[in-house]
CSV table of C-alpha atoms in Angstrom, one decimal:
chain,number,residue,atom,x,y,z
A,6,MET,CA,-21.2,5.3,-7.8
A,7,ALA,CA,-21.4,5.6,-3.5
A,8,LEU,CA,-17.9,4.3,-2.0
A,9,LYS,CA,-18.7,1.0,0.3
A,10,ARG,CA,-17.3,1.4,4.2
A,11,THR,CA,-16.7,-1.5,5.8
A,12,PRO,CA,-18.1,-2.4,9.3
A,13,LEU,CA,-15.3,-0.2,11.2
A,14,TYR,CA,-15.6,2.9,8.8
A,15,ASP,CA,-17.6,4.9,12.1
A,16,THR,CA,-14.4,3.5,14.3
A,17,HIS,CA,-11.8,4.4,12.6
A,18,VAL,CA,-13.2,8.3,11.8
A,19,ARG,CA,-13.8,8.2,15.4
A,20,MET,CA,-10.3,7.0,16.3
A,21,GLY,CA,-9.6,10.5,13.9
A,22,ALA,CA,-8.5,8.1,10.4
A,23,ARG,CA,-7.9,9.7,7.3
A,24,MET,CA,-10.8,8.0,5.2
A,25,VAL,CA,-9.2,7.5,1.2
A,26,GLU,CA,-10.9,6.0,-1.8
A,27,PHE,CA,-9.3,2.4,-2.4
A,28,GLY,CA,-10.5,-0.1,-4.9
A,29,GLY,CA,-14.0,1.4,-4.7
A,30,TRP,CA,-13.9,1.6,-0.8
A,31,GLU,CA,-14.2,4.2,1.9
A,32,MET,CA,-10.1,3.4,3.9
A,33,PRO,CA,-8.5,4.4,6.6
A,34,VAL,CA,-5.0,5.7,5.6
A,35,GLN,CA,-3.1,6.0,8.4
A,36,TYR,CA,-4.3,7.5,11.5
A,37,PRO,CA,-3.5,10.1,13.6
A,38,SER,CA,-0.2,7.9,15.0
A,39,GLY,CA,0.9,9.2,10.8
A,40,ILE,CA,2.6,6.5,9.0
A,41,ILE,CA,6.0,5.8,9.7
A,42,GLU,CA,4.8,5.0,12.9
A,43,GLU,CA,2.4,2.8,11.9
A,44,HIS,CA,4.8,1.0,9.9
A,45,ARG,CA,7.4,1.0,12.7
A,46,ALA,CA,4.1,-0.5,15.5
A,47,THR,CA,4.5,-3.2,13.3
A,48,ARG,CA,7.8,-4.4,12.8
A,49,ASN,CA,8.7,-3.9,16.3
A,50,HIS,CA,5.4,-4.5,18.5
A,51,ALA,CA,1.3,-5.0,16.9
A,52,GLY,CA,0.1,-3.4,13.8
A,53,LEU,CA,-3.6,-4.2,14.0
A,54,PHE,CA,-5.4,-3.8,10.3
A,55,ASP,CA,-9.3,-3.5,8.9
A,56,ILE,CA,-8.9,-5.7,5.8
A,57,SER,CA,-12.7,-5.8,5.7
A,58,HIS,CA,-12.9,-4.6,2.2
A,59,MET,CA,-11.3,-7.9,0.4
A,60,GLY,CA,-13.8,-10.6,-0.7
A,61,GLU,CA,-14.2,-14.7,0.2
A,62,PHE,CA,-16.0,-16.4,-1.3
A,63,ILE,CA,-17.0,-20.7,-0.7
A,64,VAL,CA,-16.9,-23.1,-3.0
A,65,ARG,CA,-18.7,-26.3,-2.4
A,66,GLY,CA,-19.2,-29.6,-4.3
A,67,PRO,CA,-18.3,-32.7,-6.1
A,68,ASP,CA,-16.4,-30.5,-8.5
A,69,ALA,CA,-14.9,-27.2,-6.6
A,70,LEU,CA,-11.3,-28.4,-6.8
A,71,LYS,CA,-11.7,-29.2,-10.2
A,72,LEU,CA,-12.7,-25.7,-10.9
A,73,LEU,CA,-10.2,-23.9,-8.9
A,74,ASN,CA,-7.6,-25.8,-10.4
A,75,TYR,CA,-8.9,-24.5,-14.1
A,76,ALA,CA,-9.6,-21.0,-12.7
A,77,THR,CA,-6.1,-21.0,-10.7
A,78,THR,CA,-2.4,-21.5,-11.8
A,79,ASN,CA,-1.4,-22.8,-9.0
A,80,ASP,CA,-2.4,-26.6,-7.8
A,81,LEU,CA,-4.6,-26.6,-5.1
A,82,GLY,CA,-3.9,-30.3,-4.7
A,83,ARG,CA,-1.2,-30.0,-3.7
A,84,ILE,CA,-2.7,-28.5,-0.1
A,85,GLU,CA,-3.9,-30.6,3.0
A,86,PRO,CA,-7.0,-29.4,4.7
A,87,TRP,CA,-6.0,-26.6,7.0
A,88,GLN,CA,-3.5,-24.9,4.6
A,89,ALA,CA,-3.8,-22.1,2.5
A,90,GLN,CA,-1.9,-21.4,-0.7
A,91,TYR,CA,-1.3,-18.2,-2.6
A,92,ASN,CA,-2.3,-18.2,-6.0
A,93,PHE,CA,-3.7,-16.0,-8.9
A,94,PHE,CA,-6.3,-15.5,-11.3
A,95,ALA,CA,-4.9,-15.4,-15.0
A,96,ALA,CA,-6.9,-13.9,-18.0
A,97,GLU,CA,-6.5,-15.8,-21.1
A,98,SER,CA,-3.3,-13.9,-22.0
A,99,GLY,CA,-1.3,-14.7,-19.2
A,100,ASP,CA,-2.4,-11.5,-17.1
A,101,VAL,CA,-2.8,-11.3,-13.9
A,102,LYS,CA,-7.2,-10.5,-13.1
A,103,ASP,CA,-6.6,-10.8,-9.6
A,104,ASP,CA,-3.8,-13.1,-6.8
A,105,THR,CA,-5.3,-14.7,-4.1
A,106,ILE,CA,-5.0,-16.9,-0.9
A,107,ILE,CA,-7.4,-19.8,-1.3
A,108,PHE,CA,-8.0,-21.8,1.5
A,109,ARG,CA,-8.9,-25.3,2.4
A,110,PHE,CA,-11.7,-27.2,4.5
A,111,PRO,CA,-11.8,-30.3,4.9
A,112,ASP,CA,-15.4,-30.3,2.8
A,113,TYR,CA,-14.9,-26.9,0.8
A,114,TYR,CA,-12.4,-24.3,-0.6
A,115,TYR,CA,-12.3,-20.4,1.1
A,116,VAL,CA,-11.6,-18.1,-1.5
A,117,VAL,CA,-10.2,-14.4,-0.5
A,118,VAL,CA,-9.5,-11.9,-3.0
A,119,ASN,CA,-8.3,-8.6,-3.2
A,120,GLY,CA,-11.1,-5.8,-2.6
A,121,GLY,CA,-12.2,-3.9,-5.9
A,122,PRO,CA,-12.0,-6.9,-8.1
A,123,THR,CA,-14.2,-8.9,-5.5
A,124,GLU,CA,-17.4,-8.8,-7.9
A,125,GLY,CA,-15.5,-9.7,-11.2
A,126,ASP,CA,-13.6,-12.1,-9.7
A,127,TYR,CA,-16.7,-13.8,-8.2
A,128,GLN,CA,-19.2,-13.2,-11.7
A,129,TRP,CA,-15.4,-14.8,-13.5
A,130,LEU,CA,-15.7,-17.9,-11.5
A,131,GLU,CA,-19.8,-18.2,-11.5
A,132,GLU,CA,-19.1,-17.9,-15.4
A,133,LEU,CA,-17.0,-20.9,-15.3
A,134,ALA,CA,-18.4,-22.4,-12.8
A,135,LYS,CA,-21.1,-23.3,-15.3
A,136,LYS,CA,-19.4,-26.4,-16.5
A,137,TYR,CA,-18.9,-27.6,-13.3
A,138,ASN,CA,-21.0,-29.3,-9.9
A,139,VAL,CA,-19.8,-26.7,-7.8
A,140,LYS,CA,-22.0,-24.4,-5.6
A,141,LEU,CA,-20.5,-20.6,-5.0
A,142,GLU,CA,-21.3,-18.1,-2.5
A,143,ASN,CA,-20.4,-14.4,-2.3
A,144,VAL,CA,-20.0,-14.3,1.8
A,145,SER,CA,-18.0,-10.8,0.9
A,146,ASP,CA,-20.8,-8.4,2.7
A,147,ALA,CA,-21.2,-11.0,5.9
A,148,THR,CA,-17.5,-11.3,6.7
A,149,ALA,CA,-14.9,-9.0,8.9
A,150,LYS,CA,-11.4,-9.3,8.0
A,151,ILE,CA,-9.0,-8.3,10.9
A,152,ASP,CA,-5.3,-8.8,10.1
A,153,ILE,CA,-2.8,-8.7,13.3
A,154,GLN,CA,0.7,-8.6,12.4
A,155,GLY,CA,4.3,-8.2,14.2
A,156,PRO,CA,6.6,-9.7,16.5
A,157,GLU,CA,3.6,-9.3,19.0
A,158,ALA,CA,1.2,-10.8,16.8
A,159,GLU,CA,0.8,-14.1,18.5
A,160,GLU,CA,1.4,-13.0,22.1
A,161,ILE,CA,-1.6,-10.9,21.7
A,162,LEU,CA,-3.6,-13.0,19.5
A,163,GLN,CA,-2.7,-16.4,22.4
A,164,LYS,CA,-4.2,-14.5,25.2
A,165,LEU,CA,-7.8,-13.8,23.9
A,166,THR,CA,-7.8,-17.1,22.7
A,167,ALA,CA,-8.0,-21.2,24.1
A,168,VAL,CA,-7.1,-22.3,20.7
A,169,ASP,CA,-3.2,-22.8,20.8
A,170,LEU,CA,-1.5,-21.5,18.0
A,171,LYS,CA,2.0,-22.9,17.8
A,172,PRO,CA,0.4,-25.7,15.5
A,173,VAL,CA,-0.2,-23.2,12.9
A,174,THR,CA,2.4,-22.8,11.2
A,175,PHE,CA,2.8,-20.4,8.0
A,176,TYR,CA,0.3,-20.5,5.2
A,177,HIS,CA,-1.9,-22.9,7.7
A,178,PHE,CA,-5.2,-21.5,9.4
A,179,THR,CA,-7.5,-23.5,11.9
A,180,THR,CA,-10.8,-21.9,13.4
A,181,GLY,CA,-12.0,-21.4,17.2
A,182,GLU,CA,-13.4,-18.8,19.4
A,183,VAL,CA,-11.3,-15.8,19.9
A,184,ALA,CA,-13.2,-12.7,23.0
A,185,GLY,CA,-16.4,-14.7,22.7
A,186,VAL,CA,-16.7,-15.0,18.9
A,187,THR,CA,-17.2,-18.2,18.0
A,188,ASN,CA,-15.8,-20.2,14.0
A,189,VAL,CA,-13.2,-17.2,13.6
A,190,ILE,CA,-10.3,-18.4,10.8
A,191,ILE,CA,-7.1,-18.4,12.5
A,192,SER,CA,-4.8,-18.0,9.4
A,193,ARG,CA,-1.0,-16.8,10.3
A,194,THR,CA,-0.5,-15.5,6.9
A,195,GLY,CA,-0.1,-11.6,6.0
A,196,TYR,CA,1.1,-9.2,3.9
A,197,THR,CA,3.6,-7.3,6.0
A,198,GLY,CA,7.4,-9.0,5.8
A,199,GLU,CA,6.0,-9.6,9.9
A,200,ASP,CA,5.0,-13.2,11.7
A,201,GLY,CA,0.9,-12.6,12.5
A,202,PHE,CA,-2.2,-13.7,11.7
A,203,GLU,CA,-5.1,-12.6,9.2
A,204,LEU,CA,-9.3,-13.3,11.5
A,205,PHE,CA,-12.2,-14.0,9.8
A,206,PHE,CA,-14.8,-13.7,11.4
A,207,PRO,CA,-19.1,-12.6,11.0
A,208,ALA,CA,-19.2,-8.8,10.2
A,209,GLU,CA,-21.6,-7.9,13.1
A,210,HIS,CA,-18.4,-9.0,15.8
A,211,ALA,CA,-15.8,-6.1,13.7
A,212,GLU,CA,-15.9,-3.7,16.2
A,213,HIS,CA,-15.9,-5.9,19.4
A,214,LEU,CA,-13.0,-7.5,18.1
A,215,TRP,CA,-10.9,-4.5,17.2
A,216,GLN,CA,-11.3,-3.2,20.6
A,217,THR,CA,-10.7,-5.8,21.8
A,218,PHE,CA,-7.4,-6.0,20.0
A,219,ILE,CA,-6.9,-2.4,20.7
A,220,ASP,CA,-7.0,-2.9,24.2
A,221,ALA,CA,-4.7,-5.8,24.4
A,222,GLY,CA,-2.0,-3.6,22.4
A,223,ALA,CA,-2.1,-3.4,19.6
A,224,LYS,CA,-1.7,-0.3,17.2
A,225,PRO,CA,-4.4,0.4,14.8
A,226,VAL,CA,-2.3,1.1,10.9
A,227,GLY,CA,-3.6,2.1,7.8
A,228,LEU,CA,-3.7,1.3,4.5
A,229,GLY,CA,-0.5,3.9,4.3
A,230,ALA,CA,2.4,1.6,6.2
A,231,ARG,CA,0.5,-1.6,5.1
A,232,ASP,CA,1.8,-0.7,1.2
A,233,THR,CA,5.5,0.7,2.7
A,234,LEU,CA,5.2,-2.5,4.7
A,235,ARG,CA,4.5,-5.3,1.8
A,236,MET,CA,7.3,-3.4,-0.4
A,237,GLU,CA,10.0,-3.6,1.9
A,238,ALA,CA,8.9,-7.5,1.8
A,239,GLY,CA,8.6,-7.6,-1.6
A,240,LEU,CA,5.1,-8.1,-2.0
A,241,PRO,CA,3.2,-7.6,-5.2
A,242,LEU,CA,0.1,-5.2,-5.0
A,243,SER,CA,-2.0,-6.9,-7.4
A,244,GLY,CA,-3.6,-4.1,-10.3
A,245,ALA,CA,-0.2,-2.6,-9.4
A,246,ASP,CA,2.9,-4.7,-9.4
A,247,LEU,CA,0.7,-7.3,-11.7
A,248,GLY,CA,-2.4,-6.9,-13.5
A,249,ASP,CA,-2.8,-6.3,-17.1
A,250,ASN,CA,-0.4,-5.4,-19.9
A,251,GLY,CA,2.5,-8.2,-19.5
A,252,ARG,CA,2.0,-8.1,-15.5
A,253,ASP,CA,1.8,-11.9,-15.6
A,254,PRO,CA,3.0,-14.0,-12.8
A,255,VAL,CA,5.6,-15.8,-14.6
A,256,SER,CA,7.2,-12.6,-15.9
A,257,ALA,CA,7.5,-11.5,-12.1
A,258,GLY,CA,8.9,-14.4,-10.6
A,259,PHE,CA,6.1,-16.4,-9.3
A,260,GLY,CA,6.5,-19.6,-11.4
A,261,TRP,CA,6.8,-21.3,-8.1
A,262,ALA,CA,2.5,-20.6,-8.2
A,263,VAL,CA,1.4,-21.0,-11.8
A,264,LYS,CA,2.2,-25.3,-12.3
A,265,LEU,CA,2.6,-25.2,-16.3
A,266,ASN,CA,2.2,-29.0,-15.5
A,267,LYS,CA,-1.5,-29.3,-14.2
A,268,GLU,CA,-4.4,-30.2,-16.3
A,269,ASP,CA,-5.7,-27.1,-18.6
A,270,PHE,CA,-6.0,-23.7,-16.7
A,271,VAL,CA,-6.9,-20.3,-17.7
A,272,GLY,CA,-4.4,-18.7,-19.0
A,273,LYS,CA,-2.0,-22.0,-19.9
A,274,ALA,CA,-1.0,-21.7,-23.3
A,275,ALA,CA,0.4,-18.6,-23.3
A,276,LEU,CA,1.5,-18.6,-19.8
A,277,GLN,CA,3.5,-21.4,-21.6
A,278,GLN,CA,4.7,-19.2,-24.5
A,279,ILE,CA,5.7,-16.5,-21.7
A,280,LYS,CA,8.0,-18.7,-20.2
A,281,GLU,CA,10.4,-19.5,-23.2
A,282,HIS,CA,10.2,-15.7,-23.9
A,283,ILE,CA,10.1,-13.5,-21.1
A,284,ALA,CA,10.1,-10.3,-22.4
A,285,ARG,CA,10.4,-7.9,-18.8
A,286,LYS,CA,10.6,-9.1,-15.4
A,287,TRP,CA,9.4,-7.5,-12.0
A,288,VAL,CA,12.3,-6.2,-9.8
A,289,ASN,CA,13.1,-4.4,-6.5
A,290,PHE,CA,15.2,-1.9,-6.9
A,291,GLU,CA,16.6,0.8,-4.3
A,292,VAL,CA,16.7,4.8,-5.2
A,293,THR,CA,20.8,5.5,-4.7
A,294,GLY,CA,20.8,9.3,-6.1
A,295,ARG,CA,17.8,11.3,-4.5
A,296,GLY,CA,14.1,11.5,-4.6
A,297,VAL,CA,11.4,9.0,-4.2
A,298,ALA,CA,9.7,6.8,-7.1
A,299,ARG,CA,6.3,6.7,-7.8
A,300,PRO,CA,4.4,4.4,-9.7
A,301,HIS,CA,4.6,4.8,-13.7
A,302,TYR,CA,7.7,7.2,-13.7
A,303,PRO,CA,9.5,5.3,-16.5
A,304,VAL,CA,13.4,3.5,-15.9
A,305,THR,CA,15.8,3.9,-17.8
A,306,ASN,CA,19.6,2.5,-18.5
A,307,THR,CA,22.7,4.0,-17.5
A,308,SER,CA,22.9,5.6,-21.3
A,309,GLY,CA,19.0,7.3,-21.3
A,310,GLU,CA,17.6,4.7,-23.3
A,311,VAL,CA,13.7,3.5,-21.5
A,312,ILE,CA,13.7,0.4,-20.5
A,313,GLY,CA,10.6,-0.1,-18.1
A,314,GLU,CA,8.6,1.7,-15.2
A,315,VAL,CA,8.0,1.7,-11.9
A,316,ALA,CA,4.8,-0.2,-10.5
A,317,SER,CA,5.4,0.3,-6.8
A,318,GLY,CA,7.5,2.8,-5.1
A,319,THR,CA,7.2,4.7,-1.5
A,320,TYR,CA,10.3,5.6,1.3
A,321,ALA,CA,10.5,2.3,3.4
A,322,PRO,CA,10.5,3.2,6.9
A,323,THR,CA,12.2,0.5,8.3
A,324,LEU,CA,15.4,0.2,5.5
A,325,ASP,CA,14.9,4.9,6.0
A,326,LYS,CA,15.8,4.2,1.8
A,327,ASN,CA,13.7,5.2,-1.0
A,328,ILE,CA,12.6,1.8,-2.5
A,329,GLY,CA,10.3,0.3,-5.0
A,330,MET,CA,9.7,-2.6,-8.3
A,331,ALA,CA,9.9,-2.2,-11.2
A,332,TRP,CA,8.8,-4.4,-14.7
A,333,VAL,CA,12.5,-3.5,-16.5
A,334,LYS,CA,14.0,-5.3,-20.0
A,335,PRO,CA,15.3,-9.1,-18.8
A,336,GLU,CA,18.9,-7.9,-19.3
A,337,TYR,CA,18.7,-5.4,-16.2
A,338,ALA,CA,17.0,-7.6,-14.1
A,339,ALA,CA,19.8,-8.9,-12.2
A,340,PRO,CA,20.8,-7.2,-8.5
A,341,GLY,CA,23.3,-4.8,-9.0
A,342,THR,CA,22.8,-3.3,-11.8
A,343,GLU,CA,22.7,0.3,-12.3
A,344,ILE,CA,19.5,2.1,-13.5
A,345,ASN,CA,18.0,5.6,-13.9
A,346,ILE,CA,14.7,6.5,-12.4
A,347,LEU,CA,13.0,9.7,-13.9
A,348,ILE,CA,11.7,11.4,-11.1
A,349,ARG,CA,10.0,14.6,-12.5
A,350,GLU,CA,12.4,13.9,-16.5
A,351,LYS,CA,15.5,13.4,-14.5
A,352,PRO,CA,17.2,10.8,-14.2
A,353,VAL,CA,18.0,9.7,-10.3
A,354,ALA,CA,21.0,6.3,-10.1
A,355,ALA,CA,18.8,3.4,-8.4
A,356,VAL,CA,20.2,-0.4,-7.9
A,357,VAL,CA,18.1,-3.1,-8.6
A,358,ARG,CA,18.4,-5.0,-5.6
A,359,PRO,CA,17.4,-8.6,-4.0
A,360,ARG,CA,14.0,-9.2,-3.2
A,361,PRO,CA,12.9,-9.3,-0.5
A,362,MET,CA,14.8,-5.9,0.2
A,363,TYR,CA,13.3,-6.6,4.2
A,364,LYS,CA,13.5,-10.1,6.3
A,365,ARG,CA,12.8,-10.4,9.1
A,366,GLN,CA,15.2,-11.4,12.1
A,367,ALA,CA,13.5,-15.1,12.5
B,3,MET,CA,-10.6,27.4,14.2
B,4,PRO,CA,-7.2,27.1,13.5
B,5,ASN,CA,-5.1,28.7,14.6
B,6,ASN,CA,-2.2,30.8,12.4
B,7,PRO,CA,0.5,32.7,13.6
B,8,THR,CA,-0.6,36.4,13.2
B,9,ASP,CA,2.5,37.7,11.7
B,10,LEU,CA,2.4,36.1,8.2
B,11,LYS,CA,0.7,35.6,5.2
B,12,TYR,CA,-1.2,33.1,3.3
B,13,SER,CA,-1.8,31.5,0.4
B,14,GLU,CA,-5.0,29.5,-0.6
B,15,SER,CA,-2.5,26.7,-2.2
B,16,HIS,CA,-1.4,27.1,1.7
B,17,GLU,CA,1.8,28.5,1.8
B,18,TRP,CA,3.0,30.7,4.5
B,19,VAL,CA,5.5,34.0,4.0
B,20,LYS,CA,6.8,36.6,6.6
B,21,VAL,CA,8.0,39.5,4.9
B,22,ASN,CA,10.9,41.9,6.0
B,23,GLY,CA,11.2,44.5,3.8
B,24,THR,CA,12.1,43.5,0.2
B,25,GLU,CA,12.9,39.4,1.7
B,26,ALA,CA,10.6,37.1,1.9
B,27,THR,CA,10.7,34.2,3.7
B,28,MET,CA,8.1,30.9,2.5
B,29,GLY,CA,7.2,27.7,3.8
B,30,VAL,CA,3.8,25.6,4.5
B,31,THR,CA,1.3,26.0,6.6
B,32,ALA,CA,0.2,23.3,9.4
B,33,TYR,CA,-2.7,22.5,7.2
B,34,ALA,CA,-0.8,21.3,3.6
B,35,VAL,CA,1.9,19.8,6.5
B,36,GLU,CA,-0.8,18.0,7.8
B,37,HIS,CA,-2.7,16.6,5.0
B,38,LEU,CA,0.7,15.3,3.2
B,39,GLY,CA,1.4,13.5,6.4
B,40,ASP,CA,4.9,12.4,7.2
B,41,MET,CA,7.7,14.2,4.6
B,42,VAL,CA,10.3,12.6,3.4
B,43,TYR,CA,11.8,14.4,0.2
B,44,ALA,CA,12.4,18.4,-0.4
B,45,GLU,CA,13.7,19.9,-3.0
B,46,PHE,CA,14.1,23.7,-4.2
B,47,PRO,CA,15.3,25.7,-6.9
B,48,ASP,CA,19.1,27.2,-6.4
B,49,ALA,CA,19.6,30.7,-5.4
B,50,GLY,CA,19.4,32.9,-8.1
B,51,THR,CA,16.8,31.2,-9.6
B,52,VAL,CA,13.6,34.2,-10.5
B,53,LEU,CA,10.6,32.8,-10.2
B,54,SER,CA,7.2,34.7,-11.0
B,55,ALA,CA,4.3,34.5,-8.3
B,56,GLY,CA,2.2,31.2,-9.4
B,57,ASP,CA,5.2,29.6,-10.1
B,58,ILE,CA,6.4,26.0,-8.5
B,59,ALA,CA,8.7,26.3,-6.4
B,60,GLY,CA,9.8,23.2,-5.4
B,61,THR,CA,8.6,19.2,-4.5
B,62,LEU,CA,7.5,18.0,-1.2
B,63,GLU,CA,6.9,14.5,-0.6
B,64,SER,CA,5.5,12.8,2.1
B,65,VAL,CA,5.1,8.6,2.6
B,66,LYS,CA,2.2,8.5,0.2
B,67,ALA,CA,2.6,11.3,-2.2
B,68,ALA,CA,4.6,14.2,-4.2
B,69,ALA,CA,2.7,17.8,-3.7
B,70,ASP,CA,4.4,21.1,-5.7
B,71,LEU,CA,5.8,23.7,-3.9
B,72,PHE,CA,3.9,26.8,-5.8
B,73,THR,CA,5.0,30.7,-4.9
B,74,PRO,CA,2.7,32.7,-3.9
B,75,VAL,CA,5.3,35.7,-4.9
B,76,GLY,CA,7.5,36.5,-7.4
B,77,GLY,CA,11.2,36.9,-6.3
B,78,THR,CA,14.7,35.9,-6.7
B,79,VAL,CA,15.9,32.6,-4.8
B,80,THR,CA,18.1,34.0,-2.0
B,81,ALA,CA,18.5,30.7,-0.2
B,82,ARG,CA,16.9,27.1,0.3
B,83,ASN,CA,16.6,25.4,4.1
B,84,ALA,CA,19.2,23.0,4.1
B,85,ALA,CA,18.1,21.4,7.4
B,86,VAL,CA,14.5,20.9,5.5
B,87,ILE,CA,16.3,19.2,2.7
B,88,ASP,CA,18.0,16.5,5.2
B,89,ASP,CA,15.1,16.0,7.5
B,90,PRO,CA,11.9,16.9,5.8
B,91,ALA,CA,10.1,15.7,8.8
B,92,LEU,CA,11.6,19.2,10.6
B,93,LEU,CA,8.3,20.1,8.7
B,94,ASN,CA,5.7,17.2,10.5
B,95,LYS,CA,7.5,18.9,13.7
B,96,ASP,CA,6.9,22.8,13.3
B,97,ALA,CA,5.7,24.3,9.6
B,98,TYR,CA,6.3,27.7,10.9
B,99,GLY,CA,9.3,27.3,12.1
B,100,SER,CA,10.1,25.8,8.9
B,101,TRP,CA,11.1,28.1,6.7
B,102,LEU,CA,11.9,26.7,2.7
B,103,LEU,CA,12.9,29.4,0.4
B,104,LYS,CA,13.9,33.1,1.2
B,105,LEU,CA,13.2,35.4,-2.0
B,106,THR,CA,14.2,38.7,-3.1
B,107,LEU,CA,10.5,40.4,-4.2
B,108,SER,CA,10.6,42.0,-7.5
B,109,ASP,CA,6.4,43.3,-6.7
B,110,PRO,CA,6.0,43.5,-3.1
B,111,SER,CA,2.6,44.8,-4.2
B,112,GLN,CA,1.7,40.8,-4.7
B,113,LEU,CA,1.9,40.6,-1.2
B,114,ASP,CA,-2.1,42.4,-1.1
B,115,LYS,CA,-3.4,39.2,-2.8
B,116,LEU,CA,-2.2,37.0,0.2
B,117,MET,CA,-4.7,36.5,2.7
B,118,ASP,CA,-3.6,37.6,6.6
B,119,ALA,CA,-3.9,35.0,9.4
B,120,THR,CA,-7.6,35.9,10.2
B,121,THR,CA,-9.1,35.0,6.8
B,122,TYR,CA,-6.3,31.9,6.4
B,123,ASP,CA,-8.1,30.8,9.0
B,124,ALA,CA,-11.6,30.7,7.9
B,125,TYR,CA,-10.6,29.3,4.6
B,126,GLU,CA,-8.3,26.4,6.2
B,127,ALA,CA,-12.0,25.7,8.2
B,128,SER,CA,-13.5,25.8,4.7
B,129,GLN,CA,-11.6,22.9,3.5
């Protein structure tokens, strides 16, 4: 199957990006500046990300809230219009099908999902929707998404829009004109641990807005640095940190986004049981020996017994440490616990750390 | 067209070798480093390790990926570059100035199988 391309594909190639496959999409993993410099540009200034591979669905109709509250683990009844919520689609087993951010507009919901699972998520929602009076629309192909993240993100975006950004607080959004493009969804959310915004708008304006932000001083950042930034910030990658085989949101520590006291939802029974018997937990760790942890490396205790597996791992440029996230038996989940990561069959010392490992100065 | 140093020999897996009598100094090419990205980790076998041509002779890791280093020539490891182990980013600054291993060659005729700079330039361009 041919890889999908975002409306900014040609722009990335022209900027010298290295393009790689990610979830069925051909995406920039880095620009010539390199992952470490792109990571630092986001932490210290403003990074610009093409996230157009992510999917967007509109759910409207009298039963929109009912359907979405059945399809997701969090309670959308708790948010007001112009507010967004982090949420999960769970399987009946309780495993994470995908994580999502759902935006409540006055008269509909806007559901944002990961790029790879977009089609599957939509078909699944369509199937569930048969029992509800709703209208679903998949606007993924028509929609581009650019994130601007970092301490200078607000200042740069504010120069390009008349919308007052100050009242748009974390996990809130508004719509307005940005650099001549009308009806842009402007959301103070992100995946980097920095202040910043995610913008959604019609795909035909992608190149214009991208170039406008570059000209205004934002630095292009690829998926490589997006990954190192989110790991430092302790944010999960769906499909790696969360997903099949018991990588459910309750065991992962996202119980705050799983409302077991709301009406029935997909996965509720299983997640209730899991909550009573947590078999594994999702932890952050720092490699204190020499080596870089990578996904699927086994985790052992100091006696050499296998107690888990690495889900994500990297060199963390801001922390200047090798860090990662792993699924381990619960008795090894407390911060300070000494564990080993098997790197090419050799045990390398690591320590469980509190999450997140990086927190920006307020 | 690439322009790799003419005093080195090159392997298809993008290592370079510099020969001085029976001593070989090896590293990885600028192409390999460019391809891997920002280097963050390096490890090599201890001095005294005996390697055959084609053996794994260490690991290089960038932020994004881990890659095995292969030795294109057999021999006994005599030295590792501690500066690169301490600061793998040296490879990004200068791949040809940052040697990785020195070996005493077990069979200098293995050098004949390696590419000269002109051949490697063309090979790199075809990758």
